[in-house]
mmCIF file of C-alpha atoms in Angstrom:
data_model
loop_
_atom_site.group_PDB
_atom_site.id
_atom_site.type_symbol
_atom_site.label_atom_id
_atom_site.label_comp_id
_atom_site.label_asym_id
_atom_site.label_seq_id
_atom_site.Cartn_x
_atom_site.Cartn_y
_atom_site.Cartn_z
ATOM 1 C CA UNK Y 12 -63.195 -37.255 8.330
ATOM 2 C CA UNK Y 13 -65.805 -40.013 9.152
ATOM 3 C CA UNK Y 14 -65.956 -43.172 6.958
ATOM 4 C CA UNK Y 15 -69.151 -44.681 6.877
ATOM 5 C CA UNK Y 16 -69.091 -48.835 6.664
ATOM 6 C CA UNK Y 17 -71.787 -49.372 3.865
ATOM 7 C CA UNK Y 18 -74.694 -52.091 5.006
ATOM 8 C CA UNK Y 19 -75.497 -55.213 2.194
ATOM 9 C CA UNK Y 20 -77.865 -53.673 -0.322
ATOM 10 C CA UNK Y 21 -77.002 -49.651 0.204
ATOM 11 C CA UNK Y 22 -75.633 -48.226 -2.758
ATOM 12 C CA UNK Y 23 -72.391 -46.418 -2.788
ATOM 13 C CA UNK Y 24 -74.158 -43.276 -3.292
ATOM 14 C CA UNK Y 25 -75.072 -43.155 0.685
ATOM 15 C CA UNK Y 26 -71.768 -43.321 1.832
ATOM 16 C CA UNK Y 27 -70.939 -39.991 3.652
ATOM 17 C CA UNK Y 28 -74.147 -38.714 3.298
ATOM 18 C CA UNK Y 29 -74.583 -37.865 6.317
ATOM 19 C CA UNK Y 30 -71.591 -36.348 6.853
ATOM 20 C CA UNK Y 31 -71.396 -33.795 3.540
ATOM 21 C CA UNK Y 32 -74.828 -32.565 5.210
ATOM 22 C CA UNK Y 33 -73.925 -32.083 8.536
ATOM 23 C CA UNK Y 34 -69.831 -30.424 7.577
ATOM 24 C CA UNK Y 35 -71.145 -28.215 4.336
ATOM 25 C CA UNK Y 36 -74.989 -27.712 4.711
ATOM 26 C CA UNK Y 37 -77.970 -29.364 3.586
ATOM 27 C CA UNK Y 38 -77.302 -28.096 0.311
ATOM 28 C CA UNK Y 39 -76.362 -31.704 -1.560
ATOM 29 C CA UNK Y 40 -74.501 -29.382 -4.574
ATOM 30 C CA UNK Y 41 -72.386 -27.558 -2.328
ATOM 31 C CA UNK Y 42 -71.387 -30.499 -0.610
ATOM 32 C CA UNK Y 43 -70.606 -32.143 -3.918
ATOM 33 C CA UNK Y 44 -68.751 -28.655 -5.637
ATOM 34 C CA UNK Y 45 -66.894 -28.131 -1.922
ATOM 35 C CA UNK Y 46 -65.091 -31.984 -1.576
ATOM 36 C CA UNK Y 47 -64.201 -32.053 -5.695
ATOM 37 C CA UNK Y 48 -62.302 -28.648 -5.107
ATOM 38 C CA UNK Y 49 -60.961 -29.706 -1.442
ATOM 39 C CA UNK Y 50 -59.434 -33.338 -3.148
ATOM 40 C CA UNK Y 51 -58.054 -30.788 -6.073
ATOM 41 C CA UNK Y 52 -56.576 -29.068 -3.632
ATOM 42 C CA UNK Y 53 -55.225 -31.648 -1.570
ATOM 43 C CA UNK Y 54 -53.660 -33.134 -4.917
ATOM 44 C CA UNK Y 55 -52.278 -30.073 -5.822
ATOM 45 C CA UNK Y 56 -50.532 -29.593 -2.405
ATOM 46 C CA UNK Y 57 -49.483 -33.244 -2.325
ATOM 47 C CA UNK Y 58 -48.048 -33.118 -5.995
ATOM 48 C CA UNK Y 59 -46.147 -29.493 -4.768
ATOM 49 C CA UNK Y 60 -44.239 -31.221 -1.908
ATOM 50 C CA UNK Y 61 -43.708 -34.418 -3.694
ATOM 51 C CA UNK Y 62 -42.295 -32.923 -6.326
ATOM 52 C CA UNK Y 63 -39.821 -30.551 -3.541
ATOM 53 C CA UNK Y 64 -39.035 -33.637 -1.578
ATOM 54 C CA UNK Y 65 -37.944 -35.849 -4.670
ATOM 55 C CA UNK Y 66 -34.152 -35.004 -4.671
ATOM 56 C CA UNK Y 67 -33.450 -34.686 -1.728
ATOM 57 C CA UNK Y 68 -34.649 -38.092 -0.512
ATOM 58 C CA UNK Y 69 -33.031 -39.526 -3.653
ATOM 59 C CA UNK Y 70 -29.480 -38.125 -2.739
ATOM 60 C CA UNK Y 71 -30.282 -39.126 0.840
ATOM 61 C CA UNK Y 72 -30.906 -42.946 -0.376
ATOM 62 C CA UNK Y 73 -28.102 -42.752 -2.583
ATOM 63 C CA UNK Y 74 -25.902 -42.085 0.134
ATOM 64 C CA UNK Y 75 -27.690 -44.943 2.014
ATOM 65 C CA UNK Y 76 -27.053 -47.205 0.071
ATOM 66 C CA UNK Y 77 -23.512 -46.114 -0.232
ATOM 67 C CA UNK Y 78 -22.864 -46.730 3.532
ATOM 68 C CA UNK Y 79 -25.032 -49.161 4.640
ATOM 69 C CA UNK Y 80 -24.354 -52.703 2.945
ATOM 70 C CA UNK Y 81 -27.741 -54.168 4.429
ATOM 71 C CA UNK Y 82 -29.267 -51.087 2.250
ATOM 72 C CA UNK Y 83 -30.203 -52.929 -1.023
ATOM 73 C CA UNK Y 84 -31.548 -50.880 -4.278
ATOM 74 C CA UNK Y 85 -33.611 -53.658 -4.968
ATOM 75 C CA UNK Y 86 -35.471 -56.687 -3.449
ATOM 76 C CA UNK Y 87 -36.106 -59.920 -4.842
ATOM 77 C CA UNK Y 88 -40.179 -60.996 -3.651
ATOM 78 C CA UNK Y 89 -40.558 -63.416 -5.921
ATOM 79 C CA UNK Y 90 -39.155 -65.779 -8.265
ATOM 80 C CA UNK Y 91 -40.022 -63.551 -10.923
ATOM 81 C CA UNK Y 92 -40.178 -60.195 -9.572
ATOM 82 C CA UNK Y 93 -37.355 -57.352 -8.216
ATOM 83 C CA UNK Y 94 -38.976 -54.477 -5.980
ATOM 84 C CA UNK Y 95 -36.934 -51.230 -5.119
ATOM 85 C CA UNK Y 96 -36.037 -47.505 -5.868
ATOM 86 C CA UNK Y 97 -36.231 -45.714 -9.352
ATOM 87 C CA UNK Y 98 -33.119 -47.211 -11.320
ATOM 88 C CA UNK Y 99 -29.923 -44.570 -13.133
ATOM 89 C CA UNK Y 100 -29.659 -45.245 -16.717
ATOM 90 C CA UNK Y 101 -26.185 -46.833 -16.054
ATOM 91 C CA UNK Y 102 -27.784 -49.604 -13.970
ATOM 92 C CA UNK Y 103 -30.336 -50.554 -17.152
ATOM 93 C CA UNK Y 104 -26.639 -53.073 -18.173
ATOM 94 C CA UNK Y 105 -27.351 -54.303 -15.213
ATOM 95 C CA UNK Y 106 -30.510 -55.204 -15.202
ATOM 96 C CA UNK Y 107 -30.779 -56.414 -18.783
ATOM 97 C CA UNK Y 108 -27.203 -59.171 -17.337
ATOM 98 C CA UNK Y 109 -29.548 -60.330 -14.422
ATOM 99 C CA UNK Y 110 -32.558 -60.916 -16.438
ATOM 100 C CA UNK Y 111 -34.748 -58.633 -16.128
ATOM 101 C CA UNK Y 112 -36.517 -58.252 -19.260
ATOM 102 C CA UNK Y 113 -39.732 -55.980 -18.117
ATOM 103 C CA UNK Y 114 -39.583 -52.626 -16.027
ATOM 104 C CA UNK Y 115 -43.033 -51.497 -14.710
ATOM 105 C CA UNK Y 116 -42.637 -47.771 -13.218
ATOM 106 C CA UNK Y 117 -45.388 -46.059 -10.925
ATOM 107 C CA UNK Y 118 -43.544 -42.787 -10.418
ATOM 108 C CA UNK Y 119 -44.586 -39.665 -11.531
ATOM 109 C CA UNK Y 120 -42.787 -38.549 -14.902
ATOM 110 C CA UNK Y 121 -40.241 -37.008 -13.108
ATOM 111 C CA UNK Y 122 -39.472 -39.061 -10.984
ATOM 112 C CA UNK Y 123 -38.502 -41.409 -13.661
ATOM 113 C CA UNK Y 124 -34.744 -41.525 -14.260
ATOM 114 C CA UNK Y 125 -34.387 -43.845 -17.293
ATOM 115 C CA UNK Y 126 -36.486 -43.168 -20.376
ATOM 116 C CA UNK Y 127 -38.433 -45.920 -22.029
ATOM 117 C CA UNK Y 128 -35.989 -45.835 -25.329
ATOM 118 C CA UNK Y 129 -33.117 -47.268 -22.827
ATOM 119 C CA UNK Y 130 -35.316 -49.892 -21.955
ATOM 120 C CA UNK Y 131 -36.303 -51.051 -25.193
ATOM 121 C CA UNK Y 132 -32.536 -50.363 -26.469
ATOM 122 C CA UNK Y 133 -31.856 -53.641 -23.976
ATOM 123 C CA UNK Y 134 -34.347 -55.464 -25.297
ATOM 124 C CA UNK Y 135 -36.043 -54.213 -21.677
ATOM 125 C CA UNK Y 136 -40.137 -53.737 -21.804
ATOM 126 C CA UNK Y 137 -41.043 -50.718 -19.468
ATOM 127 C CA UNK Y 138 -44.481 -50.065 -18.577
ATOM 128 C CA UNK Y 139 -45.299 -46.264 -17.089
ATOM 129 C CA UNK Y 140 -48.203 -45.907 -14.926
ATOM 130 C CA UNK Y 141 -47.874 -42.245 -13.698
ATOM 131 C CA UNK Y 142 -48.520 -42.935 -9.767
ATOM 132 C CA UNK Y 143 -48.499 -39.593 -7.407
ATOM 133 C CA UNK Y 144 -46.870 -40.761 -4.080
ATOM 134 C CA UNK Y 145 -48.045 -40.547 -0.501
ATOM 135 C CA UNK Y 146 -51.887 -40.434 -0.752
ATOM 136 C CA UNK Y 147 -52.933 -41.579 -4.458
ATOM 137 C CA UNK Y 148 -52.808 -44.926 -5.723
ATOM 138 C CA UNK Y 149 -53.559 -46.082 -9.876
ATOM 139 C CA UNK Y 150 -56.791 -46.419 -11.406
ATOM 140 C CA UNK Y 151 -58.280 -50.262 -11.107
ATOM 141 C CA UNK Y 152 -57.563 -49.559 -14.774
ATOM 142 C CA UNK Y 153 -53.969 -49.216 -14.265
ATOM 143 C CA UNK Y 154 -53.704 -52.313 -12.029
ATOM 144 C CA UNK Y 155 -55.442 -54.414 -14.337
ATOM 145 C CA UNK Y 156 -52.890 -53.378 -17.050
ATOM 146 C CA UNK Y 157 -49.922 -54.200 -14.554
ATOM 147 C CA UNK Y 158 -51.120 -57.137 -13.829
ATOM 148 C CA UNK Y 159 -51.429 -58.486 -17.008
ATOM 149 C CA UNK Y 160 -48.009 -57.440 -17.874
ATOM 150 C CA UNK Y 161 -46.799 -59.060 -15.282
ATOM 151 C CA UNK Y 162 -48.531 -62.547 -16.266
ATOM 152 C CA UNK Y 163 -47.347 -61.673 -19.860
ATOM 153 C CA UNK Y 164 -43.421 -61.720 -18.986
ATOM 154 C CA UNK Y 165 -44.111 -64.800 -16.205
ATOM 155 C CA UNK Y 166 -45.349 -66.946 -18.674
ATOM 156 C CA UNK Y 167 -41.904 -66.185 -20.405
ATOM 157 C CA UNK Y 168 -40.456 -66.809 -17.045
ATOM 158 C CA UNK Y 169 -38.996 -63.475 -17.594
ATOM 159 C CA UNK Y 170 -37.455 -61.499 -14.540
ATOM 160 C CA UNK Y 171 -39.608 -58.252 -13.974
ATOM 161 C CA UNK Y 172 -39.149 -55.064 -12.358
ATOM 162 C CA UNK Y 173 -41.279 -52.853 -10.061
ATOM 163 C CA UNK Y 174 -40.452 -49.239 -8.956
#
């Protein structure tokens, strides 16, 4: 794959022009029809082994953390903010005792251990932002919304969450 740099003024329009032409013909279409159906593809196969590999890295962290004290579950970044692994609906006590009053999840759905009902149960916010792993990140969209929820519970000085 060849990523183009695009010069001030050129739209985004040129970038990989050259290349579509040259890897799937001159035909613009065909270029166009081959990469939508090569990235469905690649998400398809991406979202396959994911979904396979889930578990078994989960147990394999659980055990982790099990043996290794200097293995933490979560990370503190920031005043404000914890960053770490999907919680277990028994550690949403937990997190409600240490302050955390907002849980903002970019997992795919099931990869998401603790349903948004526990959450609120504790008085717990939880924004989901379904989030493929390895090669896909959110929408701008999505960011924008996390980011605002994160001002919105920092202006409470509210702990927050981020798996």
């Amino acid at each position: 794959m060849h990523i183009e740099e695009l010069k001030v003024g050129e739209g985004a329009e040129r970038a990989g022009e050259e290349e579509n032409k040259s890897y799937y013909g001159s035909n613009e279409v065909l270029g166009i029809e081959r990469s939508v159906e090569e990235w469905d593809a690649k998400r398809v196969l991406v979202g396959a082994g994911a979904r396979a590999l889930f578990y078994p890295t989960l147990f394999y962290n659980v055990v982790r953390n099990k043996i290794q004290p200097e293995f933490r579950w979560w990370d503190r970044v920031d005043e404000f903010i914890l960053l770490g692994a999907v919680p277990f609906p028994t550690d949403v006590p937990r997190l409600k005792e240490n302050g955390v009053r907002g849980v903002i999840t970019l997992n795919e759905p099931y990869e998401t251990l603790v349903p948004t009902s526990l959450y609120h149960n504790y008085g717990i916010n939880h924004l989901v932002i379904p989030t493929r792993d390895y090669y896909f990140a959110p929408s701008l969209t999505s960011i924008c919304q996390a980011i605002d929820f994160i001002h919105s519970k920092r202006s409470l000085r509210a702990l927050l969450m981020l798996v």
